[in-house]
mmCIF file of C-alpha atoms in Angstrom:
data_model
loop_
_atom_site.group_PDB
_atom_site.id
_atom_site.type_symbol
_atom_site.label_atom_id
_atom_site.label_comp_id
_atom_site.label_asym_id
_atom_site.label_seq_id
_atom_site.Cartn_x
_atom_site.Cartn_y
_atom_site.Cartn_z
ATOM 1 C CA UNK A 16 0.161 0.007 0.037
ATOM 2 C CA UNK A 17 3.004 2.840 0.848
ATOM 3 C CA UNK A 18 4.389 1.755 -2.526
ATOM 4 C CA UNK A 19 1.265 2.103 -4.224
ATOM 5 C CA UNK A 20 1.051 5.827 -2.312
ATOM 6 C CA UNK A 21 4.396 6.506 -3.193
ATOM 7 C CA UNK A 22 3.582 5.760 -6.774
ATOM 8 C CA UNK A 23 0.434 8.025 -6.653
ATOM 9 C CA UNK A 24 2.428 10.972 -5.258
ATOM 10 C CA UNK A 25 5.343 10.643 -8.032
ATOM 11 C CA UNK A 26 2.619 10.628 -10.773
ATOM 12 C CA UNK A 27 1.100 13.693 -8.826
ATOM 13 C CA UNK A 28 4.455 15.356 -8.719
ATOM 14 C CA UNK A 29 4.993 14.668 -12.431
ATOM 15 C CA UNK A 30 1.539 15.967 -13.746
ATOM 16 C CA UNK A 31 2.010 18.890 -11.574
ATOM 17 C CA UNK A 32 5.421 19.824 -13.019
ATOM 18 C CA UNK A 33 3.790 19.048 -16.356
ATOM 19 C CA UNK A 34 1.113 21.735 -15.939
ATOM 20 C CA UNK A 35 3.388 24.404 -14.154
ATOM 21 C CA UNK A 36 5.873 23.899 -17.137
ATOM 22 C CA UNK A 37 2.278 24.371 -19.594
ATOM 23 C CA UNK A 38 1.576 27.400 -17.719
ATOM 24 C CA UNK A 39 4.988 29.015 -17.939
ATOM 25 C CA UNK A 40 4.440 28.669 -21.791
ATOM 26 C CA UNK A 41 1.471 30.415 -22.066
ATOM 27 C CA UNK A 42 1.384 34.074 -23.047
ATOM 28 C CA UNK A 43 0.576 36.928 -20.013
ATOM 29 C CA UNK A 44 -1.915 38.349 -22.660
ATOM 30 C CA UNK A 45 -4.846 37.228 -25.255
ATOM 31 C CA UNK A 46 -4.559 37.888 -28.743
ATOM 32 C CA UNK A 47 -6.961 40.745 -28.241
ATOM 33 C CA UNK A 48 -5.114 42.202 -25.782
ATOM 34 C CA UNK A 49 -1.679 42.281 -27.186
ATOM 35 C CA UNK A 50 -3.612 43.853 -30.387
ATOM 36 C CA UNK A 51 -4.821 46.644 -27.998
ATOM 37 C CA UNK A 52 -1.425 47.031 -26.012
ATOM 38 C CA UNK A 53 0.497 47.257 -29.450
ATOM 39 C CA UNK A 54 -2.070 49.779 -30.831
ATOM 40 C CA UNK A 55 -1.874 52.241 -27.658
ATOM 41 C CA UNK A 56 1.974 52.068 -27.904
ATOM 42 C CA UNK A 57 1.593 52.901 -31.720
ATOM 43 C CA UNK A 58 -0.821 55.745 -31.252
ATOM 44 C CA UNK A 59 1.636 57.479 -28.318
ATOM 45 C CA UNK A 60 4.553 57.146 -30.292
ATOM 46 C CA UNK A 61 2.810 58.644 -33.889
ATOM 47 C CA UNK A 62 1.758 61.561 -31.410
ATOM 48 C CA UNK A 63 4.877 62.216 -30.061
ATOM 49 C CA UNK A 64 6.666 62.407 -33.414
ATOM 50 C CA UNK A 65 3.756 64.293 -34.948
ATOM 51 C CA UNK A 66 4.537 67.007 -32.255
ATOM 52 C CA UNK A 67 8.204 67.075 -32.640
ATOM 53 C CA UNK A 68 7.149 68.887 -36.061
ATOM 54 C CA UNK A 69 6.867 72.594 -34.658
ATOM 55 C CA UNK A 70 7.017 74.817 -37.835
ATOM 56 C CA UNK A 71 5.707 74.142 -41.337
ATOM 57 C CA UNK A 72 8.108 73.958 -43.963
ATOM 58 C CA UNK A 73 7.272 74.084 -47.757
ATOM 59 C CA UNK A 74 8.932 71.693 -50.537
ATOM 60 C CA UNK A 75 8.477 71.539 -53.800
ATOM 61 C CA UNK A 76 7.170 68.268 -55.579
ATOM 62 C CA UNK A 77 7.492 68.013 -59.047
ATOM 63 C CA UNK A 78 4.808 65.477 -60.168
ATOM 64 C CA UNK A 79 5.549 63.316 -63.717
ATOM 65 C CA UNK A 80 2.961 61.551 -65.538
ATOM 66 C CA UNK A 81 -0.579 61.904 -66.376
ATOM 67 C CA UNK A 82 -2.362 63.967 -66.618
ATOM 68 C CA UNK A 83 0.489 66.490 -66.670
ATOM 69 C CA UNK A 84 3.452 67.170 -65.226
ATOM 70 C CA UNK A 85 3.252 70.027 -62.517
ATOM 71 C CA UNK A 86 4.666 71.780 -59.770
ATOM 72 C CA UNK A 87 3.044 71.539 -56.270
ATOM 73 C CA UNK A 88 4.164 73.435 -52.821
ATOM 74 C CA UNK A 89 3.489 70.616 -49.849
ATOM 75 C CA UNK A 90 4.333 70.793 -46.087
ATOM 76 C CA UNK A 91 7.781 68.911 -45.289
ATOM 77 C CA UNK A 92 7.142 65.832 -43.017
ATOM 78 C CA UNK A 93 3.366 66.030 -43.670
ATOM 79 C CA UNK A 94 2.141 65.939 -47.097
ATOM 80 C CA UNK A 95 1.775 62.445 -48.599
ATOM 81 C CA UNK A 96 1.835 61.294 -51.915
ATOM 82 C CA UNK A 97 -1.617 60.777 -51.830
ATOM 83 C CA UNK A 98 -2.258 64.002 -50.434
ATOM 84 C CA UNK A 99 -0.926 65.417 -53.761
ATOM 85 C CA UNK A 100 -2.852 63.293 -55.816
ATOM 86 C CA UNK A 101 -5.817 65.075 -54.357
ATOM 87 C CA UNK A 102 -4.697 68.037 -55.693
ATOM 88 C CA UNK A 103 -4.089 66.464 -59.116
ATOM 89 C CA UNK A 104 -6.723 64.287 -60.217
ATOM 90 C CA UNK A 105 -9.578 61.722 -58.542
ATOM 91 C CA UNK A 106 -8.279 58.886 -60.774
ATOM 92 C CA UNK A 107 -4.446 59.081 -59.148
ATOM 93 C CA UNK A 108 -6.041 58.519 -55.736
ATOM 94 C CA UNK A 109 -8.320 55.593 -56.536
ATOM 95 C CA UNK A 110 -5.859 53.431 -58.733
ATOM 96 C CA UNK A 111 -2.469 54.136 -57.465
ATOM 97 C CA UNK A 112 -0.670 51.454 -55.645
ATOM 98 C CA UNK A 113 2.360 52.978 -55.053
ATOM 99 C CA UNK A 114 5.059 56.293 -55.652
ATOM 100 C CA UNK A 115 8.390 56.714 -57.222
ATOM 101 C CA UNK A 116 9.822 59.684 -54.906
ATOM 102 C CA UNK A 117 13.438 60.712 -56.469
ATOM 103 C CA UNK A 118 13.412 56.889 -58.205
ATOM 104 C CA UNK A 119 12.438 55.194 -54.961
ATOM 105 C CA UNK A 120 9.213 52.926 -54.396
ATOM 106 C CA UNK A 121 7.061 54.661 -51.607
ATOM 107 C CA UNK A 122 4.074 54.582 -49.425
ATOM 108 C CA UNK A 123 1.186 56.224 -50.873
ATOM 109 C CA UNK A 124 0.833 57.659 -47.138
ATOM 110 C CA UNK A 125 4.317 57.981 -46.232
ATOM 111 C CA UNK A 126 5.164 61.838 -45.469
ATOM 112 C CA UNK A 127 7.292 63.381 -48.067
ATOM 113 C CA UNK A 128 10.749 64.708 -46.364
ATOM 114 C CA UNK A 129 12.206 66.722 -49.216
ATOM 115 C CA UNK A 130 12.124 68.528 -52.370
ATOM 116 C CA UNK A 131 11.208 65.419 -54.805
ATOM 117 C CA UNK A 132 10.427 64.208 -58.186
ATOM 118 C CA UNK A 133 7.276 62.374 -57.743
ATOM 119 C CA UNK A 134 5.675 59.539 -59.829
ATOM 120 C CA UNK A 135 2.368 57.355 -59.327
ATOM 121 C CA UNK A 136 2.540 53.974 -60.219
ATOM 122 C CA UNK A 137 -0.790 51.513 -60.858
ATOM 123 C CA UNK A 138 -0.913 47.869 -61.725
ATOM 124 C CA UNK A 139 -1.594 48.582 -65.228
ATOM 125 C CA UNK A 140 1.927 49.789 -65.801
ATOM 126 C CA UNK A 141 3.873 48.332 -68.901
ATOM 127 C CA UNK A 142 6.459 46.699 -65.904
ATOM 128 C CA UNK A 143 4.381 46.735 -62.757
ATOM 129 C CA UNK A 144 7.402 45.154 -60.909
ATOM 130 C CA UNK A 145 7.189 47.144 -57.587
ATOM 131 C CA UNK A 146 3.581 46.946 -57.597
ATOM 132 C CA UNK A 147 3.325 43.417 -57.863
ATOM 133 C CA UNK A 148 5.893 43.334 -55.242
ATOM 134 C CA UNK A 149 3.904 45.095 -52.888
ATOM 135 C CA UNK A 150 0.574 43.521 -53.571
ATOM 136 C CA UNK A 151 2.475 40.328 -52.728
ATOM 137 C CA UNK A 152 4.188 41.789 -49.567
ATOM 138 C CA UNK A 153 0.582 43.322 -48.537
ATOM 139 C CA UNK A 154 -1.099 39.741 -49.003
ATOM 140 C CA UNK A 155 1.432 38.242 -46.513
ATOM 141 C CA UNK A 156 0.456 41.205 -44.064
ATOM 142 C CA UNK A 157 -3.048 40.379 -44.841
ATOM 143 C CA UNK A 158 -2.384 36.681 -43.593
ATOM 144 C CA UNK A 159 -1.064 38.004 -40.313
ATOM 145 C CA UNK A 160 -4.417 40.047 -39.756
ATOM 146 C CA UNK A 161 -6.442 36.746 -40.346
ATOM 147 C CA UNK A 162 -4.694 34.765 -37.938
ATOM 148 C CA UNK A 163 -4.215 36.726 -35.313
ATOM 149 C CA UNK A 164 -8.251 37.375 -35.137
ATOM 150 C CA UNK A 165 -9.399 34.026 -36.535
ATOM 151 C CA UNK A 166 -9.424 31.822 -33.301
ATOM 152 C CA UNK A 167 -10.327 35.223 -31.278
ATOM 153 C CA UNK A 168 -8.902 34.141 -27.594
ATOM 154 C CA UNK A 169 -9.600 31.018 -27.768
ATOM 155 C CA UNK A 170 -6.017 30.089 -29.115
ATOM 156 C CA UNK A 171 -2.971 32.390 -29.317
ATOM 157 C CA UNK A 172 -1.239 32.638 -32.309
ATOM 158 C CA UNK A 173 2.286 33.718 -32.673
ATOM 159 C CA UNK A 174 3.088 35.410 -35.949
ATOM 160 C CA UNK A 175 6.999 34.596 -36.989
ATOM 161 C CA UNK A 176 7.669 36.273 -40.248
ATOM 162 C CA UNK A 177 7.108 36.420 -44.000
ATOM 163 C CA UNK A 178 9.774 36.131 -46.950
ATOM 164 C CA UNK A 179 10.483 38.800 -49.354
ATOM 165 C CA UNK A 180 7.753 38.809 -52.151
ATOM 166 C CA UNK A 181 8.741 36.435 -55.040
ATOM 167 C CA UNK A 182 5.903 36.634 -57.242
ATOM 168 C CA UNK A 183 6.919 33.792 -59.658
ATOM 169 C CA UNK A 184 6.337 31.255 -56.800
ATOM 170 C CA UNK A 185 2.832 31.657 -57.082
ATOM 171 C CA UNK A 186 1.910 31.962 -54.025
ATOM 172 C CA UNK A 187 2.583 35.072 -50.739
ATOM 173 C CA UNK A 188 3.624 33.363 -47.327
ATOM 174 C CA UNK A 189 3.493 33.538 -43.569
ATOM 175 C CA UNK A 190 5.201 31.421 -41.222
ATOM 176 C CA UNK A 191 3.407 31.291 -37.632
ATOM 177 C CA UNK A 192 2.153 28.671 -34.656
ATOM 178 C CA UNK A 193 -0.830 28.228 -33.065
ATOM 179 C CA UNK A 194 -1.181 25.883 -30.192
ATOM 180 C CA UNK A 195 -4.604 23.310 -32.013
ATOM 181 C CA UNK A 196 -2.691 20.043 -31.822
ATOM 182 C CA UNK A 197 -3.487 17.823 -34.801
ATOM 183 C CA UNK A 198 -5.612 20.606 -36.523
ATOM 184 C CA UNK A 199 -5.996 20.476 -40.278
ATOM 185 C CA UNK A 200 -8.522 23.147 -41.997
ATOM 186 C CA UNK A 201 -10.844 21.244 -44.002
ATOM 187 C CA UNK A 202 -12.566 23.454 -47.317
ATOM 188 C CA UNK A 203 -14.910 25.205 -45.207
ATOM 189 C CA UNK A 204 -12.742 26.346 -42.698
ATOM 190 C CA UNK A 205 -10.132 27.519 -45.356
ATOM 191 C CA UNK A 206 -13.106 29.621 -46.841
ATOM 192 C CA UNK A 207 -13.961 30.978 -43.827
ATOM 193 C CA UNK A 208 -10.303 32.096 -42.865
ATOM 194 C CA UNK A 209 -9.990 33.786 -46.446
ATOM 195 C CA UNK A 210 -13.268 35.438 -46.233
ATOM 196 C CA UNK A 211 -11.805 37.634 -43.094
ATOM 197 C CA UNK A 212 -9.254 38.879 -45.808
ATOM 198 C CA UNK A 213 -11.382 39.466 -48.702
ATOM 199 C CA UNK A 214 -13.784 41.329 -46.626
ATOM 200 C CA UNK A 215 -11.316 43.805 -46.329
ATOM 201 C CA UNK A 216 -11.810 44.749 -49.947
ATOM 202 C CA UNK A 217 -15.539 45.314 -49.866
ATOM 203 C CA UNK A 218 -16.317 46.172 -46.497
ATOM 204 C CA UNK A 219 -14.476 48.859 -45.205
ATOM 205 C CA UNK A 220 -11.351 50.612 -46.777
ATOM 206 C CA UNK A 221 -8.373 50.375 -44.806
ATOM 207 C CA UNK A 222 -4.935 52.083 -45.455
ATOM 208 C CA UNK A 223 -1.462 50.710 -44.719
ATOM 209 C CA UNK A 224 0.222 53.591 -42.082
ATOM 210 C CA UNK A 225 3.678 53.409 -42.074
ATOM 211 C CA UNK A 226 5.693 54.356 -38.933
ATOM 212 C CA UNK A 227 9.616 54.396 -38.208
ATOM 213 C CA UNK A 228 10.357 53.494 -34.299
ATOM 214 C CA UNK A 229 13.269 52.963 -32.311
ATOM 215 C CA UNK A 230 14.174 49.100 -31.551
ATOM 216 C CA UNK A 231 13.342 49.122 -27.948
ATOM 217 C CA UNK A 232 9.819 50.661 -28.222
ATOM 218 C CA UNK A 233 9.591 47.816 -31.338
ATOM 219 C CA UNK A 234 10.656 45.247 -28.374
ATOM 220 C CA UNK A 235 8.286 46.651 -26.077
ATOM 221 C CA UNK A 236 5.276 46.118 -28.730
ATOM 222 C CA UNK A 237 6.210 42.566 -29.521
ATOM 223 C CA UNK A 238 7.296 41.243 -26.124
ATOM 224 C CA UNK A 239 4.978 39.007 -26.375
ATOM 225 C CA UNK A 240 6.368 37.092 -29.262
ATOM 226 C CA UNK A 241 9.319 35.152 -29.015
ATOM 227 C CA UNK A 242 9.911 35.431 -32.797
ATOM 228 C CA UNK A 243 9.497 38.940 -33.539
ATOM 229 C CA UNK A 244 11.649 39.584 -29.960
ATOM 230 C CA UNK A 245 14.617 38.029 -32.039
ATOM 231 C CA UNK A 246 13.955 39.571 -35.356
ATOM 232 C CA UNK A 247 13.743 43.022 -34.333
ATOM 233 C CA UNK A 248 17.498 43.804 -33.064
ATOM 234 C CA UNK A 249 18.821 42.274 -36.423
ATOM 235 C CA UNK A 250 16.580 44.445 -38.367
ATOM 236 C CA UNK A 251 17.306 47.517 -36.432
ATOM 237 C CA UNK A 252 20.751 46.824 -36.732
ATOM 238 C CA UNK A 253 20.409 46.679 -40.679
ATOM 239 C CA UNK A 254 18.423 49.898 -40.723
ATOM 240 C CA UNK A 255 19.837 53.013 -42.071
ATOM 241 C CA UNK A 256 20.138 54.467 -38.514
ATOM 242 C CA UNK A 257 21.226 51.493 -36.888
ATOM 243 C CA UNK A 258 18.477 51.382 -34.414
ATOM 244 C CA UNK A 259 15.379 51.994 -35.836
ATOM 245 C CA UNK A 260 12.449 49.354 -37.225
ATOM 246 C CA UNK A 261 9.775 50.066 -39.635
ATOM 247 C CA UNK A 262 6.043 49.195 -38.441
ATOM 248 C CA UNK A 263 2.951 48.855 -40.500
ATOM 249 C CA UNK A 264 -0.954 49.280 -39.299
ATOM 250 C CA UNK A 265 -4.006 48.284 -41.255
ATOM 251 C CA UNK A 266 -7.109 48.490 -39.168
ATOM 252 C CA UNK A 267 -5.763 47.576 -35.810
ATOM 253 C CA UNK A 268 -3.176 45.072 -36.721
ATOM 254 C CA UNK A 269 0.394 46.027 -36.520
ATOM 255 C CA UNK A 270 3.289 44.515 -37.821
ATOM 256 C CA UNK A 271 6.894 44.677 -39.006
ATOM 257 C CA UNK A 272 8.110 45.160 -42.544
ATOM 258 C CA UNK A 273 10.506 47.273 -44.560
ATOM 259 C CA UNK A 274 7.637 47.629 -47.011
ATOM 260 C CA UNK A 275 6.555 49.279 -49.071
ATOM 261 C CA UNK A 276 2.617 48.211 -49.066
ATOM 262 C CA UNK A 277 -0.377 48.895 -51.059
ATOM 263 C CA UNK A 278 -2.077 52.053 -50.640
ATOM 264 C CA UNK A 279 -5.288 50.293 -49.322
ATOM 265 C CA UNK A 280 -7.331 47.128 -49.144
ATOM 266 C CA UNK A 281 -9.722 48.723 -51.668
ATOM 267 C CA UNK A 282 -7.038 47.586 -54.558
ATOM 268 C CA UNK A 283 -7.849 44.186 -53.337
ATOM 269 C CA UNK A 284 -9.712 41.784 -55.760
ATOM 270 C CA UNK A 285 -10.213 37.809 -54.886
ATOM 271 C CA UNK A 286 -8.290 36.735 -51.860
ATOM 272 C CA UNK A 287 -7.807 33.394 -50.527
ATOM 273 C CA UNK A 288 -5.693 30.993 -48.214
ATOM 274 C CA UNK A 289 -4.271 28.121 -50.517
ATOM 275 C CA UNK A 290 -2.605 26.153 -48.143
ATOM 276 C CA UNK A 291 -0.999 25.167 -45.068
ATOM 277 C CA UNK A 292 2.335 23.398 -44.759
ATOM 278 C CA UNK A 293 4.414 22.155 -41.625
ATOM 279 C CA UNK A 294 7.973 23.395 -41.920
ATOM 280 C CA UNK A 295 10.810 22.929 -39.541
ATOM 281 C CA UNK A 296 13.185 25.661 -38.994
ATOM 282 C CA UNK A 297 16.856 24.768 -37.600
ATOM 283 C CA UNK A 298 16.523 28.138 -35.397
ATOM 284 C CA UNK A 299 12.813 28.229 -34.656
ATOM 285 C CA UNK A 300 11.483 24.916 -34.692
ATOM 286 C CA UNK A 301 8.096 23.791 -35.966
ATOM 287 C CA UNK A 302 6.270 26.409 -37.845
ATOM 288 C CA UNK A 303 2.908 26.427 -39.870
ATOM 289 C CA UNK A 304 3.592 28.159 -43.330
ATOM 290 C CA UNK A 305 0.338 29.502 -44.759
ATOM 291 C CA UNK A 306 0.234 30.414 -48.356
ATOM 292 C CA UNK A 307 -2.369 32.603 -50.319
ATOM 293 C CA UNK A 308 -3.316 34.093 -53.415
ATOM 294 C CA UNK A 309 -5.067 37.404 -54.457
ATOM 295 C CA UNK A 310 -5.217 39.670 -57.470
ATOM 296 C CA UNK A 311 -6.055 43.286 -57.984
ATOM 297 C CA UNK A 312 -9.526 44.546 -57.936
ATOM 298 C CA UNK A 313 -8.600 45.848 -61.501
ATOM 299 C CA UNK A 314 -7.122 42.756 -62.959
ATOM 300 C CA UNK A 315 -10.141 40.152 -62.605
ATOM 301 C CA UNK A 316 -10.204 37.397 -64.614
ATOM 302 C CA UNK A 317 -12.170 34.188 -65.360
ATOM 303 C CA UNK A 318 -13.194 32.117 -62.264
ATOM 304 C CA UNK A 319 -11.567 29.157 -63.984
ATOM 305 C CA UNK A 320 -8.097 31.100 -64.076
ATOM 306 C CA UNK A 321 -8.144 32.001 -60.366
ATOM 307 C CA UNK A 322 -8.749 28.394 -59.624
ATOM 308 C CA UNK A 323 -5.711 27.061 -62.013
ATOM 309 C CA UNK A 324 -3.612 29.774 -60.160
ATOM 310 C CA UNK A 325 -5.036 28.424 -56.681
ATOM 311 C CA UNK A 326 -4.225 24.805 -57.342
ATOM 312 C CA UNK A 327 -0.562 26.380 -58.445
ATOM 313 C CA UNK A 328 -0.335 28.283 -55.127
ATOM 314 C CA UNK A 329 -1.019 25.120 -53.157
ATOM 315 C CA UNK A 330 2.735 23.816 -53.948
ATOM 316 C CA UNK A 331 4.868 24.591 -50.785
ATOM 317 C CA UNK A 332 7.268 27.597 -51.272
ATOM 318 C CA UNK A 333 10.581 26.945 -50.059
#
C-alpha cells in the first residue's frame, strides 16, 4: 500500500510539473489584449513624432506623368503622395498603388521629407514590378491580420515572419504557430479564413500606415512574440540609422516590414488562402507555413483562371 502511495505521489508530482511547465509557456496576454497594447503604444509614438514638427516647412514636389506634369508646394514631413494626388486628379487617388519619390518606391501614405520628383504607379503599368511586389507583401501582411483574429482568444497565435515577395513562386507566405494539435483546416474552414481577408476589400477601405520607431519601442510592442523579439535587433542593426524598425498598421493589425505596402485594401480583388504546410526551422522549430493567393481588383479574370492559379499556389514555397 505504501508503494502505491509513493507511486501515486510521484505521478501527481509529474503531473503538477507538467502543468507548471505548460502554464509558464502560456502568453501573459490574449490575442486581443496584445493587439490593444500594440495599438496604444503605436498611437502614443505617432502623437509624439507629430509633436516634433513645431514649424511647417514647404517643399517643392515635381509631379511627372498623367494627366500632366506640374509642381506642387507641399508641407515637409506632413504631406504624402496621396495628398499630392488629391490636388492633381481623382484617378490618381483611386488607382495608385505606390509612388516613386526620386526613383525610390514609396508608400502612398508616407510623408515626403524633401524637395522631390514624384511619379504614381498602378497595376496596369508596362512594367509593374514594384506594384506586384508591394501587392504580394501586403498579401502576406493580411495573412497575419487574419490569423491574429480568426481564433479570437481561444488559441494564442504567434506570427513568425514572411519572406521577401517572390511573385514567380505563385503564392505569398506567412510562417506562424498556433497551439491546436492535429488540426488541419477543411475546405469550409479555409473558406471562412479567406473571407476575413476578402472582406477587407468589400466591407471597409483600410489604408496601410507606416511608422518608423526605435528598436526599444518595437521590442516593447512585440515582447509577447518570441519570434519578433529575436528579429527586431537584427532588423534594427540593418536599418539606415542602425537602431530603428519600420512598422505598418492596417486597421488594428500592426506588423514589422521594410515595405512598401499597397495604398489600401480597396485595391484587393479576390483573396484566398491556398495551403497550410508544416515546416521545421533549424533555429525556430516547427512552424506552419500559410500560403495565399490574391488578384488586384482592376485585373479580375475568369473564375477558371483563378482556380488554376490557386492549384499552383498550393505547392509549398521553399
